[in-house]
Coordinates of C-alpha atoms and ligand atoms in Angstrom, one line a residue:
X27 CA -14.8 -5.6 -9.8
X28 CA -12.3 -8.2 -8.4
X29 CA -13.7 -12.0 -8.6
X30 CA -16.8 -11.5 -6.2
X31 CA -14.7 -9.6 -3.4
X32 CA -13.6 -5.9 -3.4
X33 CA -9.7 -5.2 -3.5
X34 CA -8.5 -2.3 -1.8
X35 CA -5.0 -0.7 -1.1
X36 CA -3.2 1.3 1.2
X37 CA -0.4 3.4 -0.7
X38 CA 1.6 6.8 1.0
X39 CA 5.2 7.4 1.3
X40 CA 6.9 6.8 4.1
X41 CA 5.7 7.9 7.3
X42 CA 2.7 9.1 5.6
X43 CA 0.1 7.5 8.5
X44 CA -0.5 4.1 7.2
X45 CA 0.1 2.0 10.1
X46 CA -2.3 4.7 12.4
X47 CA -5.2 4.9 9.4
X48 CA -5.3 0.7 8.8
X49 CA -6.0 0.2 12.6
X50 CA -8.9 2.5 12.3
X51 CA -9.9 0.7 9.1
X52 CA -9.9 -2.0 10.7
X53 CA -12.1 -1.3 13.8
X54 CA -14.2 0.0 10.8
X55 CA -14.5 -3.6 8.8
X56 CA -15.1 -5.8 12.0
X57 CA -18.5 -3.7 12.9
X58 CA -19.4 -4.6 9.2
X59 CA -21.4 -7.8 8.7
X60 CA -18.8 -9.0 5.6
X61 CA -15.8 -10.8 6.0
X62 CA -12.4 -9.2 5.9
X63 CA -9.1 -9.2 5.5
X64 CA -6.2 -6.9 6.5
X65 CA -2.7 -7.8 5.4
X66 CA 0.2 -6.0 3.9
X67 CA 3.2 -6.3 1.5
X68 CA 5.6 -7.1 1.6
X69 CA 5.1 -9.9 3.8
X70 CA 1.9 -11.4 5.4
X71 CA 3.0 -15.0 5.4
X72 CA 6.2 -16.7 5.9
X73 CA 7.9 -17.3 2.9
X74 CA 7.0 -13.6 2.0
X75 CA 8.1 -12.1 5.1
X76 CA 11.5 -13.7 4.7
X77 CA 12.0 -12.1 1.8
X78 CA 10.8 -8.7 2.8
X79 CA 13.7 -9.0 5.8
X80 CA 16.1 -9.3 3.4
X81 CA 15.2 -6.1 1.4
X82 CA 14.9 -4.2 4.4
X83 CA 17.7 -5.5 6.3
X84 CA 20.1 -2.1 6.5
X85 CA 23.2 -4.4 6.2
X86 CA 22.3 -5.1 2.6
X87 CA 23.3 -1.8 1.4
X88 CA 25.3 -4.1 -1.8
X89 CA 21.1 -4.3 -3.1
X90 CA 21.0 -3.8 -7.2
X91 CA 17.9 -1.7 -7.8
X92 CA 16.8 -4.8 -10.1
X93 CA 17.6 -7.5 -7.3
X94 CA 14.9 -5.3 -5.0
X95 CA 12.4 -5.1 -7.5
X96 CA 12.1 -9.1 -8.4
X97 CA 12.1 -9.5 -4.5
X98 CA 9.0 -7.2 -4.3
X99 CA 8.0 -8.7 -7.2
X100 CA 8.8 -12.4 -6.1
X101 CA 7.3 -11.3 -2.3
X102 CA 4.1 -10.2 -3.8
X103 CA 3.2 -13.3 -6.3
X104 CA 3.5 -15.3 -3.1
X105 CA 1.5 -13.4 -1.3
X106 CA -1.5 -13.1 -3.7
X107 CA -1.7 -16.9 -4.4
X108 CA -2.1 -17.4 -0.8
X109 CA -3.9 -14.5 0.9
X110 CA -5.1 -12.4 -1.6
X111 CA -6.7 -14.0 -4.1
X112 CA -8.6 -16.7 -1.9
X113 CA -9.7 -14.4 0.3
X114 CA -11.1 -12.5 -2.6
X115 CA -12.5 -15.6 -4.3
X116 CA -14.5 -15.9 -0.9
X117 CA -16.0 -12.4 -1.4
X118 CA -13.9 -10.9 1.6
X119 CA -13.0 -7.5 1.7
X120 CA -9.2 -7.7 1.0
X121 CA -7.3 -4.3 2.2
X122 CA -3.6 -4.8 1.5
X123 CA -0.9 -2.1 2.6
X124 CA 1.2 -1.7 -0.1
X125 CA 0.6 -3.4 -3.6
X126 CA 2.1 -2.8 -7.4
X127 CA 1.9 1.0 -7.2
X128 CA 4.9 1.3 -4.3
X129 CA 6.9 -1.2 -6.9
X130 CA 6.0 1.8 -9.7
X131 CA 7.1 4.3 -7.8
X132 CA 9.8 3.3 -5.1
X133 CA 11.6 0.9 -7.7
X134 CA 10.3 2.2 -11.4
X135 CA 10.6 6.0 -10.0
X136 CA 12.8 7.1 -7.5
X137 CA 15.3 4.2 -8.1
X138 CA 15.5 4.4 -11.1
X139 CA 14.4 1.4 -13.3
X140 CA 11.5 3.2 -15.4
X141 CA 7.8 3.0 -14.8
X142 CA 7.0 0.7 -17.8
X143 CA 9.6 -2.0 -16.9
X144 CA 8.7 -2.6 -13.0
X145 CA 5.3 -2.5 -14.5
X146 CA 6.1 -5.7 -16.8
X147 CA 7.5 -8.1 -14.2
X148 CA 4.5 -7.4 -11.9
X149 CA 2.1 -7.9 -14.6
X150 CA 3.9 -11.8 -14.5
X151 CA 4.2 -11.5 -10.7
X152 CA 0.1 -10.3 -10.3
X153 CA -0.9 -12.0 -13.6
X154 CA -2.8 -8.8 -13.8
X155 CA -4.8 -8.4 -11.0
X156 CA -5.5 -4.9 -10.1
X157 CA -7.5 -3.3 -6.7
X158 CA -10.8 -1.6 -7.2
X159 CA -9.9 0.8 -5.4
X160 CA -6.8 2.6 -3.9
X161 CA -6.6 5.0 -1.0
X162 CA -3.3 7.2 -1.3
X163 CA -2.0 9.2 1.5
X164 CA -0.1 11.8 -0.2
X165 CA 2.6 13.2 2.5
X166 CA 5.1 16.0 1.7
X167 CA 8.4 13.9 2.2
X168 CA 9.7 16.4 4.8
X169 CA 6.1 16.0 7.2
X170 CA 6.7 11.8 6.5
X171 CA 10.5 11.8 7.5
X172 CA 10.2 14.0 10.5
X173 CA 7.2 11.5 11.7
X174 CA 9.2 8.5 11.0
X175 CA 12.2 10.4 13.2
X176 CA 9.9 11.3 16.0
X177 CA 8.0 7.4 15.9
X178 CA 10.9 5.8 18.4
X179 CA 8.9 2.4 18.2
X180 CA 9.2 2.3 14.6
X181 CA 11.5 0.0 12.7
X182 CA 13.6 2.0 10.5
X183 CA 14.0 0.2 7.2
X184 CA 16.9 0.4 4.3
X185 CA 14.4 2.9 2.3
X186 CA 13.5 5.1 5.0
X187 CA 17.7 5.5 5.1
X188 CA 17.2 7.0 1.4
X189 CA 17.4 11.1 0.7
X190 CA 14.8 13.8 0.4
X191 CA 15.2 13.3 -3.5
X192 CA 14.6 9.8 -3.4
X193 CA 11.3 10.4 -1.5
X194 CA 10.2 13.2 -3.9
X195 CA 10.2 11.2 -6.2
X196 CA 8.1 8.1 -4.4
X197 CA 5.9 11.1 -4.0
X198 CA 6.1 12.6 -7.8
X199 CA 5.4 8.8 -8.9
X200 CA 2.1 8.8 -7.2
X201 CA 1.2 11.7 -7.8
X202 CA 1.7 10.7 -11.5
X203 CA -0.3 7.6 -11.2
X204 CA -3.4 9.3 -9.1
X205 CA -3.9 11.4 -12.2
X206 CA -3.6 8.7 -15.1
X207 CA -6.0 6.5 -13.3
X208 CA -8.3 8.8 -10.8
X209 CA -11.3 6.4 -10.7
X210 CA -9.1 4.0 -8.9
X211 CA -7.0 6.5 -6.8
X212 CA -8.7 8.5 -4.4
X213 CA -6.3 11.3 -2.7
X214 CA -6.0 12.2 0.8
X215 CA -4.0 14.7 2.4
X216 CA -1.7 13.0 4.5
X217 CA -0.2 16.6 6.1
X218 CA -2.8 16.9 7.9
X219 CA -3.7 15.3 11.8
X220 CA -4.1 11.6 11.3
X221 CA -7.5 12.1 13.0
X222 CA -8.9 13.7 10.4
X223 CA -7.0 11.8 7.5
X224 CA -9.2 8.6 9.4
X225 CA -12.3 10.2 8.6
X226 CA -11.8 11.1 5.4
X227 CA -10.6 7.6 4.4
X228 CA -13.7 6.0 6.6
X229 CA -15.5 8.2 4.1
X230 CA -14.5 7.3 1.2
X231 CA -14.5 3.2 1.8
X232 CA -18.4 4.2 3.1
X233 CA -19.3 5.9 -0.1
X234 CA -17.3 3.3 -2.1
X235 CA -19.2 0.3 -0.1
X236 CA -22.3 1.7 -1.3
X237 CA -22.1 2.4 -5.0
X238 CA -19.5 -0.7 -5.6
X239 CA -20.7 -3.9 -3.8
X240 CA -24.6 -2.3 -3.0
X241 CA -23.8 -2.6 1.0
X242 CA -25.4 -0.1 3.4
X243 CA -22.6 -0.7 5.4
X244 CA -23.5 0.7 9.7
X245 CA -21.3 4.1 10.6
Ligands
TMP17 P1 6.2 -0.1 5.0 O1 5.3 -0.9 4.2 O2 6.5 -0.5 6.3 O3 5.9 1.4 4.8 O4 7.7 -0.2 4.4 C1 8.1 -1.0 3.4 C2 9.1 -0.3 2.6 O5 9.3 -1.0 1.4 C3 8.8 1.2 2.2 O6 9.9 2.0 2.3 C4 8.4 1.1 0.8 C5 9.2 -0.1 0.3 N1 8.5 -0.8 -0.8 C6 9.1 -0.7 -2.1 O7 10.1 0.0 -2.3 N2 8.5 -1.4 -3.1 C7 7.4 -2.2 -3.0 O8 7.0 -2.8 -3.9 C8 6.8 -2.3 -1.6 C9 5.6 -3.1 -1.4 C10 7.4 -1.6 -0.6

């Protein structure tokens, strides 16, 4: 286990239902007696956010693969000496959306770079910090685009503007990582309504509460 506090994260391709799921999540953890924290990557404080709006920003179509990845990379380290890693040193909760795994497979995968080298500069960037547990919301690309077309309110970002290959291979990446490391990644069928991808992931963070940190946490 992380420090004293438990480290979960939120991975899926795009328009796999993360946004809808952490909301849930989050009614979930504030009828729970521990403290908490919800945040996401890339972003969650200032200097952070900054730089995730100048990877996303559509305009910056000039963006060398290796540029994007230090960014992440550079985005994340920031966030983690801030948010992350107090939080966790107070025994918080600590669910993130996004972590190293979307670097692995959006930057090491589909764009490219290789696995093992995106892995190296987060190891720097995290100094090895990894979550206890990681809920993946595996989405056939085709289901996660057509959401993302149909979601008017949503801000369409320079990856979602990527091709059907590009997010089979975000998807082949996790898949790849859910079977190296399946004690850590649980699985969820993301095709499905998000109703009932809720309940399974309340599930598993219930079952998880119980054996990991000892909490009989309420329904
Ligand atoms: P989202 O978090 O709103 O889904 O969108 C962030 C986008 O950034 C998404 O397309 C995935 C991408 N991304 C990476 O390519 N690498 C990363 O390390 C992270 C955190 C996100």
């Amino acid at each position: 286990m992380t420090s004293t506090g438990f480290f979960i994260t939120l991975e899926g391709g795009d328009g796999a239902g993360k946004t809808t799921v952490i909301g849930r999540v989050r009614e979930y953890l504030q009828q729970q007696k521990r403290p908490y924290l919800v945040t996401r990557e890339p972003g969650g404080i200032e200097i952070a956010e900054k730089i995730r709006s100048i990877i996303l920003n559509p305009a910056h179509t000039a963006m060398d693969a290796r540029t994007e990845a230090l960014l992440y990379a550079a985005a994340r380290s920031q966030h983690l000496a801030e948010v992350v890693e107090p939080a966790l040193q107070q025994g918080m909760i600590v669910l993130c959306d996004r972590f190293v795994d979307s670097s692995l497979v959006y930057q090491g995968n589909a764009r490219g770079l290789g696995v093992e080298a995106v892995r190296s500069i987060n190891k720097f960037a995290t100094g090895g910090l990894a979550p206890d547990l990681t809920l993946y919301l595996d989405v056939d690309p085709e289901v996660g685009l057509s959401r993302i077309s149909a979601n008017q309110d949503r801000e369409v970002n320079r990856l979602d503007l990527e091709s059907l290959a590009f997010h089979r291979k975000v998807r082949e990446g996790y898949l790849a990582i859910a079977a190296e490391e399946p004690q850590r990644v649980v699985v969820l069928d993301a095709n499905r309504p998000l109703e009932s991808v809720e309940q399974d992931v309340l599930q598993v963070l219930k079952d998880r509460f119980l054996k990991d940190i000892g909490d009989n946490l309420s329904n």
